[in-house]
Coordinates of C-alpha atoms in Angstrom, one line a residue:
X108 CA 7.7 -21.0 -29.3
X109 CA 11.7 -19.3 -28.8
X110 CA 14.3 -20.7 -27.3
X111 CA 16.1 -19.5 -23.9
X112 CA 18.2 -22.8 -23.0
X113 CA 21.4 -21.7 -24.9
X114 CA 21.7 -18.8 -23.8
X115 CA 20.3 -15.5 -21.7
X116 CA 20.4 -13.0 -25.4
X117 CA 16.6 -12.7 -25.2
X118 CA 16.4 -11.5 -21.7
X119 CA 15.2 -8.0 -20.2
X120 CA 16.0 -6.9 -16.8
X121 CA 13.4 -4.3 -15.0
X122 CA 16.1 -2.6 -12.7
X123 CA 13.0 -2.8 -9.8
X124 CA 14.1 -6.4 -9.7
X125 CA 17.9 -5.1 -8.0
X126 CA 16.9 -1.6 -7.3
X127 CA 18.1 -1.9 -3.6
X128 CA 20.9 -3.1 -4.3
X129 CA 22.7 -0.1 -5.6
X130 CA 21.6 3.0 -8.3
X131 CA 20.5 2.8 -12.0
X132 CA 24.6 2.9 -13.2
X133 CA 26.0 0.1 -10.4
X134 CA 22.8 -2.1 -12.2
X135 CA 23.9 -0.8 -15.4
X136 CA 28.1 -2.2 -14.6
X137 CA 25.8 -5.0 -13.1
X138 CA 24.2 -6.0 -16.6
X139 CA 27.1 -5.3 -18.9
X140 CA 29.5 -8.5 -16.2
X141 CA 26.2 -10.3 -16.8
X142 CA 26.5 -10.4 -20.2
X143 CA 22.4 -8.5 -20.7
X144 CA 22.1 -6.9 -23.0
X145 CA 18.4 -5.3 -22.1
X146 CA 16.9 -2.8 -19.1
X147 CA 13.6 -1.7 -18.1
X148 CA 14.5 1.4 -15.6
X149 CA 12.0 3.1 -13.2
X150 CA 11.3 6.0 -12.9
X151 CA 13.1 7.2 -10.2
X152 CA 16.0 5.2 -10.6
X153 CA 16.2 7.6 -14.0
X154 CA 16.5 10.9 -11.2
X155 CA 18.2 10.1 -8.9
X156 CA 21.2 9.9 -11.2
X157 CA 19.3 12.9 -13.8
X158 CA 18.4 12.1 -17.4
X159 CA 21.5 13.3 -19.2
X160 CA 23.4 10.5 -17.1
X161 CA 20.8 8.1 -17.3
X162 CA 20.9 8.5 -21.3
X163 CA 24.7 8.5 -21.2
X164 CA 25.3 6.0 -19.2
X165 CA 22.7 3.4 -21.0
X166 CA 24.3 3.9 -24.6
X167 CA 28.3 3.8 -23.2
X168 CA 26.8 0.6 -21.7
X169 CA 25.4 -0.9 -25.5
X170 CA 21.9 -1.3 -23.6
X171 CA 18.9 -1.2 -25.2
X172 CA 15.4 -0.7 -23.0
X173 CA 12.9 -2.6 -23.2
X174 CA 10.2 0.0 -21.8
X175 CA 10.1 2.6 -19.1
X176 CA 8.5 2.6 -16.0
X177 CA 6.2 4.0 -15.5
X178 CA 3.5 6.7 -16.5
X179 CA -0.2 6.3 -15.1
X180 CA -1.7 6.6 -11.7
X181 CA -4.3 9.3 -13.5
X182 CA -7.2 8.9 -11.0
X183 CA -6.8 12.0 -9.1
X184 CA -9.0 14.6 -7.5
X185 CA -9.3 17.5 -10.0
X186 CA -7.5 19.2 -8.1
X187 CA -4.5 17.7 -9.2
X188 CA -5.2 16.3 -12.8
X189 CA -3.1 19.4 -14.1
X190 CA -0.2 17.6 -12.4
X191 CA -1.4 14.1 -13.1
X192 CA -1.4 15.2 -17.2
X193 CA 2.2 16.9 -16.9
X194 CA 3.8 14.2 -14.9
X195 CA 2.9 11.5 -17.5
X196 CA 4.0 13.8 -20.1
X197 CA 7.6 13.9 -18.7
X198 CA 7.5 10.4 -18.4
X199 CA 6.7 10.7 -22.4
X200 CA 9.6 12.5 -23.2
X201 CA 12.0 10.7 -20.9
X202 CA 11.1 7.4 -22.7
X203 CA 11.9 9.2 -25.7
X204 CA 15.6 10.5 -24.2
X205 CA 16.4 6.9 -23.2
X206 CA 15.2 5.2 -26.6
X207 CA 12.3 3.2 -25.1
X208 CA 9.8 1.0 -27.4
X209 CA 7.7 1.7 -24.7
X210 CA 5.7 3.4 -22.0
X211 CA 4.2 1.5 -19.5
X212 CA 1.4 3.0 -18.1
X213 CA -0.1 1.4 -14.1
X214 CA -3.3 2.7 -14.0
X215 CA -3.8 3.8 -10.5
X216 CA -6.7 2.8 -7.9
X217 CA -9.1 5.4 -5.9
X218 CA -8.4 8.8 -6.2
X219 CA -6.9 8.9 -1.9
X220 CA -3.7 6.2 -3.0
X221 CA -2.7 6.9 -7.0
X222 CA -2.5 10.8 -5.8
X223 CA -2.5 10.7 -2.1
X224 CA -3.9 14.0 -0.9
X225 CA -7.0 13.7 -3.4
X226 CA -10.8 14.2 -2.2
X227 CA -11.5 10.2 -0.8
X228 CA -13.4 7.9 -3.2
X229 CA -14.8 4.3 -3.2
X230 CA -16.1 4.8 -6.5
X231 CA -14.3 2.8 -9.0
X232 CA -16.4 2.8 -12.1
X233 CA -15.5 6.5 -12.1
X234 CA -12.1 5.7 -11.3
X235 CA -11.4 3.7 -14.7
X236 CA -14.0 5.9 -16.6
X237 CA -11.0 8.5 -15.4
X238 CA -8.3 6.7 -16.3
X239 CA -9.5 6.0 -20.2
X240 CA -10.0 9.8 -20.4
X241 CA -6.4 10.5 -18.9
X242 CA -5.3 7.8 -21.3
X243 CA -7.0 9.5 -24.0
X244 CA -5.9 12.9 -24.1
X245 CA -2.4 11.3 -23.2
X246 CA -2.3 9.3 -26.3
X247 CA -2.3 12.2 -28.5
X248 CA 1.1 13.7 -27.0
X249 CA 2.7 10.3 -26.7
X250 CA 2.4 9.5 -30.4
X251 CA 4.1 13.2 -31.3
X252 CA 6.7 11.4 -29.2
X253 CA 6.5 8.5 -31.0
X254 CA 6.9 6.2 -27.7
X255 CA 3.9 3.5 -27.9
X256 CA 1.9 3.5 -24.8
X257 CA 1.7 -0.4 -22.8
X258 CA -1.1 -0.5 -20.4
X259 CA -0.3 -3.1 -18.1
X260 CA -3.5 -4.8 -15.7
X261 CA -2.4 -5.3 -12.1
X262 CA -4.2 -8.3 -9.8
X263 CA -7.1 -7.5 -8.5
X264 CA -5.5 -7.3 -4.9
X265 CA -4.1 -3.9 -6.3
X266 CA -7.0 -2.4 -7.4
X267 CA -8.0 -0.2 -4.5
X268 CA -4.4 1.5 -4.3
X269 CA -2.2 0.5 -7.9
X270 CA -4.9 -0.1 -10.6
X271 CA -8.2 -0.6 -11.5
X272 CA -7.8 -1.9 -14.7
X273 CA -7.4 -5.7 -13.4
X274 CA -7.9 -8.1 -16.9
X275 CA -6.6 -8.1 -19.9
X276 CA -9.9 -7.2 -21.0
X277 CA -10.0 -4.6 -19.9
X278 CA -7.2 -3.2 -20.5
X279 CA -8.3 -4.3 -24.6
X280 CA -11.6 -2.5 -23.9
X281 CA -9.1 0.9 -23.6
X282 CA -6.9 0.1 -26.5
X283 CA -9.8 -0.7 -28.6
X284 CA -11.6 2.2 -28.2
X285 CA -9.1 4.5 -27.7
X286 CA -7.0 3.0 -31.1
X287 CA -9.1 1.3 -33.1
X288 CA -6.9 0.9 -36.1
X289 CA -4.5 -0.5 -34.4
X290 CA -2.1 1.7 -35.1
X291 CA 0.7 -0.1 -33.0
X292 CA 1.1 3.6 -30.1
X293 CA -1.4 2.0 -27.7
X294 CA -1.3 -1.9 -26.6
X295 CA -0.5 -3.7 -23.4
X296 CA 1.9 -5.2 -21.2
X297 CA 1.6 -8.6 -19.5
X298 CA 3.6 -10.0 -16.1
X299 CA 2.7 -13.5 -16.0
X300 CA 2.7 -11.8 -12.3
X301 CA -1.3 -10.4 -12.8
X302 CA -2.4 -12.3 -15.5
X303 CA -1.1 -16.5 -14.9
X304 CA -5.0 -16.6 -12.8
X305 CA -7.4 -15.3 -15.2
X306 CA -9.3 -18.0 -17.2
X307 CA -10.1 -16.2 -19.8
X308 CA -6.6 -15.3 -20.2
X309 CA -5.3 -17.0 -23.8
X310 CA -8.5 -15.7 -25.5
X311 CA -7.5 -12.4 -24.7
X312 CA -3.7 -12.8 -25.7
X313 CA -5.4 -14.0 -29.2
X314 CA -7.7 -10.6 -29.4
X315 CA -4.3 -8.9 -28.3
X316 CA -3.0 -10.5 -31.7
X317 CA 1.6 -8.8 -32.3
X318 CA -0.2 -5.1 -32.5
X319 CA -1.0 -4.5 -29.1
X320 CA 1.4 -6.9 -27.5
X321 CA 4.3 -3.7 -26.1
X322 CA 5.6 -5.7 -23.3
X323 CA 6.2 -9.1 -21.2
X324 CA 7.1 -9.3 -17.8
X325 CA 7.4 -12.6 -15.7
X326 CA 8.7 -14.2 -12.1
X327 CA 6.3 -15.9 -10.1
X328 CA 3.4 -16.6 -7.9
X329 CA 5.0 -17.9 -4.3
X330 CA 2.4 -20.0 -2.6
X331 CA 1.9 -18.5 0.8
X332 CA 2.6 -15.6 -0.6
X333 CA 3.7 -12.9 2.5
X334 CA 3.3 -9.6 1.3
X335 CA 0.7 -9.4 -2.1
X336 CA 3.1 -6.2 -3.3
X337 CA 6.8 -7.6 -1.7
X338 CA 6.9 -11.3 -2.2
X339 CA 7.2 -12.0 -5.9
X340 CA 9.1 -15.1 -6.7
X341 CA 12.1 -15.8 -8.9
X342 CA 10.8 -17.9 -11.8
X343 CA 10.4 -21.8 -11.2
X344 CA 9.9 -21.2 -7.6
X345 CA 6.4 -20.6 -7.9
X346 CA 2.8 -21.7 -9.4
X347 CA 2.9 -19.9 -13.0
X348 CA 2.8 -21.4 -15.9
X349 CA 5.5 -19.1 -17.6
X350 CA 6.0 -21.1 -20.5
X351 CA 2.5 -21.0 -21.6
X352 CA 2.0 -18.3 -21.5
X353 CA 5.3 -17.0 -23.2
X354 CA 4.2 -19.2 -26.1
X355 CA 0.5 -18.0 -26.0
X356 CA 2.1 -14.6 -26.8
X357 CA 4.8 -15.4 -29.1
X358 CA 1.9 -17.8 -31.2
X359 CA 0.9 -14.4 -32.0
X360 CA 3.8 -13.0 -33.4
X361 CA 5.3 -11.1 -29.9
X362 CA 9.2 -11.5 -31.0
X363 CA 10.6 -8.4 -28.1
X364 CA 12.5 -8.9 -24.9
X365 CA 11.4 -11.7 -22.0
X366 CA 11.5 -9.3 -19.3
X367 CA 12.4 -10.4 -15.5
X368 CA 10.8 -8.0 -12.8
X369 CA 11.0 -9.3 -9.4
X370 CA 9.4 -7.1 -6.4
X371 CA 10.8 -9.4 -3.3
X372 CA 12.5 -8.4 -0.3
X373 CA 14.0 -11.3 0.5
X374 CA 15.7 -10.7 -2.9
X375 CA 16.8 -7.4 -2.6
X376 CA 18.5 -9.0 0.1
X377 CA 21.2 -10.4 -1.7
X378 CA 24.1 -8.9 -3.4
X379 CA 23.4 -7.9 -7.0
X380 CA 25.2 -10.2 -8.7
X381 CA 24.2 -13.5 -6.9
X382 CA 20.0 -11.9 -8.3
X383 CA 21.4 -11.7 -11.7
X384 CA 22.8 -14.8 -11.6
X385 CA 20.8 -16.6 -10.8
X386 CA 17.4 -14.4 -12.9
X387 CA 20.1 -15.7 -15.8
X388 CA 19.7 -19.4 -14.8
X389 CA 15.5 -19.4 -14.1
X390 CA 15.6 -17.7 -17.3
X391 CA 16.9 -20.5 -19.5
X392 CA 15.6 -23.5 -17.4
X393 CA 11.9 -22.1 -16.4
X394 CA 11.4 -19.3 -19.3

């Protein structure tokens, strides 16, 4: 396992971690101050300053990307499926312009939550089938753009509203169905917040292998968790055995960035520089 204790060269910042403290240009400037070499920006942050400006800011700062967040939210009723397809193609185009190594996909839950205004449904099996069909269609467009797609399984608490793909096994089943050749075009983004609880996770990481492991995200699970979405912990403050999970993905050959992604009202209330410095310190000591 790689030694992170002496420096943070292999740490990336998912820009949602400081989304409340400034826009993407401010975040990029702060990363430069702290010697952070890579980011994973969110689409709404890019849209807020404009794609061309975002591309220029990343380039001028000499940053790399560890991913681009996010495509997906595939589930909808029939009237919105064309808009969903077009939105995801735009996400691919943005990822290519920014030089992202992959586009992270959050599948979407039931249609009325993923794409508001869609007819309500309780059929989660149909939602999962729709996700696979949509990824199959998107995959051809992404292949042409040379942007790998990284399916991110989310904790089952999000099954209704954010992601009906909830385990690494489910995500890998889709990968195996759609890309049996393991071409590198389709894989998974594994976030410890969403997978730490799964008794089968280590076996599924081994099943994924190097070719499917496209991104690795870190934070922590607090006890108690006051808000399932916006109360993630700083690494070392919770109960996740982060090092064991990192050891497992690296044993398969994963050599990418370790990406800090913390959705937290508590951390969003702190100054950006304080948050980034704490991320660096905890990445060295707890990751």
